[in-house]
Amino acid sequence: MKKALLLLICIIGISINVKAQKEMLVFYNDSARQAIGVKKYGTVMLEYKGYLNQTELKTNTIIEISDSTVVLAKPRIFNGPTQHHSIMLNDITGFRKVSTGSQLLKTAIILGVTVGSYFAISNNDNFSNTEQVVYATAIGLGTTYGLKLIFPMNRPKYFFKDGWKVRSR
């Protein structure tokens, strides 16, 4: 009887511990009636107050969410995540949700422009092979910097001073 009671207490304790981890961060603005959810293992850029109240930016994947903190890290396939960074929810001052589609679109555009420019230049007999590669690389780098200016990932889109709040669910 004691073993069964002990087993029941252990099962209840484990289930409570498993339920304690949150699965989503919800950023919401009551005055604008807008909410943005970022699930666990989603990518987000956070602006927050650092150790000495300086503003810091961190873009990475959400690995863990609790009631008061969010842990950002870089996930790896065969090993555990690296570059862990724990941020208190009440220190966050701004955010931007980074979608997988936008990251893939940027990569596809950069590769398409670079490879396309190489093939367009290679049809011209006025350039040597080295010049063709150098020009295609320069066009690819120009496209990369242009896309970074057009679609910034290093600036928050929403700020808490504008009425945004965060909670974990």
Short mmCIF file of C-alpha atoms in Angstrom, two decimals:
data_model
loop_
_atom_site.label_atom_id
_atom_site.label_comp_id
_atom_site.label_asym_id
_atom_site.label_seq_id
_atom_site.Cartn_x
_atom_site.Cartn_y
_atom_site.Cartn_z
CA MET A 1 0.00 0.00 0.00
CA LYS A 2 2.84 2.38 0.86
CA LYS A 3 4.56 1.64 -2.46
CA ALA A 4 1.39 2.39 -4.40
CA LEU A 5 0.89 5.67 -2.53
CA LEU A 6 4.54 6.63 -3.10
CA LEU A 7 4.23 5.79 -6.81
CA LEU A 8 1.05 7.89 -7.07
CA ILE A 9 2.77 10.86 -5.40
CA CYS A 10 5.74 10.54 -7.78
CA ILE A 11 3.45 10.44 -10.84
CA ILE A 12 1.53 13.51 -9.65
CA GLY A 13 4.80 15.36 -8.94
CA ILE A 14 6.19 14.55 -12.39
CA SER A 15 2.97 15.60 -14.12
CA ILE A 16 2.95 18.92 -12.23
CA ASN A 17 6.60 19.49 -13.17
CA VAL A 18 5.91 18.73 -16.84
CA LYS A 19 2.94 21.12 -16.90
CA ALA A 20 5.02 23.88 -15.26
CA GLN A 21 6.93 24.54 -18.48
CA LYS A 22 5.21 27.02 -20.73
CA GLU A 23 4.85 26.51 -24.47
CA MET A 24 4.37 30.04 -25.81
CA LEU A 25 5.19 33.69 -25.27
CA VAL A 26 2.27 36.01 -25.97
CA PHE A 27 3.02 39.65 -26.66
CA TYR A 28 -0.17 41.70 -26.49
CA ASN A 29 -1.32 45.29 -26.74
CA ASP A 30 -4.72 45.92 -25.14
CA SER A 31 -5.21 49.39 -26.63
CA ALA A 32 -4.49 48.20 -30.20
CA ARG A 33 -6.31 44.88 -29.64
CA GLN A 34 -3.38 42.98 -31.10
CA ALA A 35 -1.55 39.86 -29.94
CA ILE A 36 1.51 38.08 -31.31
CA GLY A 37 2.38 34.59 -30.16
CA VAL A 38 5.82 33.02 -30.39
CA LYS A 39 5.89 29.28 -29.75
CA LYS A 40 8.69 27.35 -28.15
CA TYR A 41 11.47 26.75 -30.73
CA GLY A 42 10.36 29.84 -32.64
CA THR A 43 12.85 32.57 -33.51
CA VAL A 44 12.53 35.98 -31.90
CA MET A 45 14.58 39.16 -31.56
CA LEU A 46 14.38 40.70 -28.10
CA GLU A 47 15.52 44.10 -26.88
CA TYR A 48 15.99 44.12 -23.11
CA LYS A 49 17.67 45.90 -20.22
CA GLY A 50 21.05 44.37 -19.50
CA TYR A 51 22.98 43.98 -16.28
CA LEU A 52 23.79 47.68 -15.93
CA ASN A 53 20.47 48.83 -17.48
CA GLN A 54 22.07 49.17 -20.92
CA THR A 55 19.98 48.16 -23.93
CA GLU A 56 20.91 44.81 -25.46
CA LEU A 57 19.61 42.90 -28.49
CA LYS A 58 19.47 39.14 -28.84
CA THR A 59 18.12 37.14 -31.78
CA ASN A 60 17.86 33.39 -31.35
CA THR A 61 15.52 30.44 -30.86
CA ILE A 62 13.34 30.11 -27.77
CA ILE A 63 14.43 26.94 -25.97
CA GLU A 64 12.66 27.29 -22.64
CA ILE A 65 9.85 29.44 -21.26
CA SER A 66 8.90 29.84 -17.60
CA ASP A 67 6.70 32.28 -15.69
CA SER A 68 9.46 34.86 -15.31
CA THR A 69 12.20 34.03 -17.84
CA VAL A 70 12.77 32.99 -21.42
CA VAL A 71 15.90 31.12 -22.53
CA LEU A 72 17.25 31.82 -26.00
CA ALA A 73 19.82 29.48 -27.53
CA LYS A 74 21.11 28.22 -30.85
CA PRO A 75 19.75 24.69 -31.40
CA ARG A 76 21.94 21.98 -32.91
CA ILE A 77 20.86 18.71 -34.48
CA PHE A 78 23.17 16.17 -32.87
CA ASN A 79 24.18 17.94 -29.65
CA GLY A 80 22.43 20.12 -27.14
CA PRO A 81 21.78 23.80 -27.82
CA THR A 82 24.59 26.35 -27.48
CA GLN A 83 24.86 30.06 -26.67
CA HIS A 84 22.28 29.96 -23.85
CA HIS A 85 20.98 33.35 -22.80
CA SER A 86 18.36 33.75 -20.09
CA ILE A 87 16.24 36.93 -20.14
CA MET A 88 13.77 38.05 -17.50
CA LEU A 89 10.34 38.82 -18.98
CA ASN A 90 10.07 42.09 -17.06
CA ASP A 91 13.38 43.29 -18.59
CA ILE A 92 12.11 43.04 -22.19
CA THR A 93 11.57 46.46 -23.79
CA GLY A 94 10.95 45.51 -27.44
CA PHE A 95 10.59 42.52 -29.75
CA ARG A 96 10.30 41.30 -33.32
CA LYS A 97 9.02 37.87 -34.35
CA VAL A 98 11.26 36.30 -36.99
CA SER A 99 9.41 33.90 -39.25
CA THR A 100 11.02 30.92 -40.95
CA GLY A 101 9.46 31.94 -44.25
CA SER A 102 11.19 35.32 -44.26
CA GLN A 103 14.56 33.71 -43.51
CA LEU A 104 14.10 31.19 -46.32
CA LEU A 105 12.93 33.89 -48.72
CA LYS A 106 15.99 36.05 -48.02
CA THR A 107 18.31 33.09 -48.55
CA ALA A 108 16.57 32.10 -51.80
CA ILE A 109 16.73 35.66 -53.15
CA ILE A 110 20.44 36.02 -52.31
CA LEU A 111 21.34 32.66 -53.87
CA GLY A 112 19.16 33.30 -56.92
CA VAL A 113 20.64 36.73 -57.58
CA THR A 114 24.23 35.53 -57.05
CA VAL A 115 23.94 32.42 -59.24
CA GLY A 116 21.81 34.23 -61.81
CA SER A 117 24.29 37.08 -62.10
CA TYR A 118 27.14 34.59 -62.54
CA PHE A 119 25.35 32.88 -65.42
CA ALA A 120 24.38 36.23 -66.95
CA ILE A 121 27.98 37.43 -66.79
CA SER A 122 29.39 34.10 -68.03
CA ASN A 123 27.56 34.56 -71.33
CA ASN A 124 29.69 37.64 -71.93
CA ASP A 125 33.12 36.81 -73.41
CA ASN A 126 34.66 40.09 -72.27
CA PHE A 127 35.35 38.81 -68.71
CA SER A 128 37.75 36.11 -67.53
CA ASN A 129 36.53 33.36 -65.20
CA THR A 130 38.04 35.12 -62.18
CA GLU A 131 36.32 38.38 -63.05
CA GLN A 132 33.00 36.58 -63.48
CA VAL A 133 33.25 35.05 -60.00
CA VAL A 134 34.35 38.34 -58.43
CA TYR A 135 31.51 40.30 -60.04
CA ALA A 136 28.90 37.68 -59.13
CA THR A 137 30.16 37.67 -55.54
CA ALA A 138 30.02 41.48 -55.40
CA ILE A 139 26.44 41.43 -56.70
CA GLY A 140 25.53 38.78 -54.10
CA LEU A 141 27.07 40.82 -51.27
CA GLY A 142 25.29 43.94 -52.48
CA THR A 143 22.01 42.04 -52.50
CA THR A 144 22.68 40.77 -48.97
CA TYR A 145 23.31 44.26 -47.58
CA GLY A 146 20.37 45.68 -49.52
CA LEU A 147 18.01 43.08 -48.05
CA LYS A 148 19.36 43.78 -44.56
CA LEU A 149 18.48 47.45 -45.03
CA ILE A 150 15.04 46.72 -46.45
CA PHE A 151 14.12 43.94 -44.01
CA PRO A 152 15.98 44.66 -40.76
CA MET A 153 16.25 41.85 -38.26
CA ASN A 154 18.38 43.77 -35.77
CA ARG A 155 15.72 46.31 -34.75
CA PRO A 156 12.62 45.66 -32.71
CA LYS A 157 9.32 46.24 -34.46
CA TYR A 158 7.18 46.61 -31.32
CA PHE A 159 8.08 48.44 -28.09
CA PHE A 160 6.69 48.07 -24.59
CA LYS A 161 6.57 51.85 -24.17
CA ASP A 162 3.79 51.76 -26.80
CA GLY A 163 1.59 49.60 -24.58
CA TRP A 164 2.90 46.10 -25.36
CA LYS A 165 3.10 43.51 -22.58
CA VAL A 166 4.28 39.91 -22.43
CA ARG A 167 3.09 36.78 -20.65
CA SER A 168 3.90 33.11 -20.88
CA ARG A 169 1.31 30.47 -21.63
#
